[in-house]
Short mmCIF file of C-alpha atoms in Angstrom, two decimals:
data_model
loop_
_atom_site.label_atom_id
_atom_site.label_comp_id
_atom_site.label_asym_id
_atom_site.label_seq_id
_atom_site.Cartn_x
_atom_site.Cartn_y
_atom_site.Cartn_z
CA UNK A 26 12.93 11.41 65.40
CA UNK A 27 11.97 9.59 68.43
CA UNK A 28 11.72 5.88 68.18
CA UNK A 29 10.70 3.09 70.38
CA UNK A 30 13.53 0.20 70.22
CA UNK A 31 11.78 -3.39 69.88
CA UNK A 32 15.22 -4.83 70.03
CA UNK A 33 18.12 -4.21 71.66
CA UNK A 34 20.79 -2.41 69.45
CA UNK A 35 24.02 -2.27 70.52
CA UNK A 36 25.57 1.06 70.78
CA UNK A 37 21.83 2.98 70.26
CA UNK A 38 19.23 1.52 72.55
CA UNK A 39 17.33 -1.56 74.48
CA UNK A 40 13.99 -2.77 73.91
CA UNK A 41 11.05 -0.87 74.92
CA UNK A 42 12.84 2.17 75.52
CA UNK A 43 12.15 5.39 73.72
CA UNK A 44 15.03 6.97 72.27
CA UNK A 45 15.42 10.31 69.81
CA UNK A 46 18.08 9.17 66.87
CA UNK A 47 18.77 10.91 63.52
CA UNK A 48 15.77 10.64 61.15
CA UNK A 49 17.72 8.97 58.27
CA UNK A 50 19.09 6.31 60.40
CA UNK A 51 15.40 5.81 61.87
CA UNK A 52 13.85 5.41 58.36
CA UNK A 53 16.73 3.51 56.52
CA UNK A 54 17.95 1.62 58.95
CA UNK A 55 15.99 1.16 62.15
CA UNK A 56 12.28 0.97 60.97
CA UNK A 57 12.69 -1.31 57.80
CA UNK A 58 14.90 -4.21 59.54
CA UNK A 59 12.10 -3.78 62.59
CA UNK A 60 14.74 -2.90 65.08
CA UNK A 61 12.16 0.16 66.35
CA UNK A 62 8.98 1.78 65.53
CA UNK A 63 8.37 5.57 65.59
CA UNK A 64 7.03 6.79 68.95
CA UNK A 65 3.77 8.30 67.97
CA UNK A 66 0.92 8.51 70.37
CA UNK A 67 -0.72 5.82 69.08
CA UNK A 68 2.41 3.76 69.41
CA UNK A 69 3.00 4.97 72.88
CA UNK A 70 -0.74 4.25 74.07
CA UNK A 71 0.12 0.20 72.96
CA UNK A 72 3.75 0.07 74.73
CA UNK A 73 2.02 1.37 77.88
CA UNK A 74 -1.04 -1.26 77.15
CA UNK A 75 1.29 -3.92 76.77
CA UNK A 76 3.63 -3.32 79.58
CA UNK A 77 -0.01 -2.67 82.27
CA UNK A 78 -0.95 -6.44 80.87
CA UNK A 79 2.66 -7.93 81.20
CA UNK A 80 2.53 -6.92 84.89
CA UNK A 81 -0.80 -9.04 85.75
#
């Protein structure tokens, strides 16, 4: 399962990037502590939103 990290976790991933990881450790572990979100298009479309405004 791909994931986008929102936090840096140590051994798996920094914030903001996109990442695939096993889908048990992405729905037990990851998603419900808010560590990442799942990289679906929608997802994707606000990461790349967000990052074009932090630039201004």
């Amino acid at each position: 399962m791909r994931v986008i990290f929102q936090k840096d976790v140590k051994g798996q991933g920094k914030k903001g990037e996109i990442k695939e990881v096993a889908e048990g450790f992405a729905r037990n572990y990851l998603i419900p502590k808010g560590l990442a979100i799942p990289a679906t298009e929608s997802n994707l479309k606000q990461m790349a939103a967000k990052e074009k405004s932090e630039e201004r």
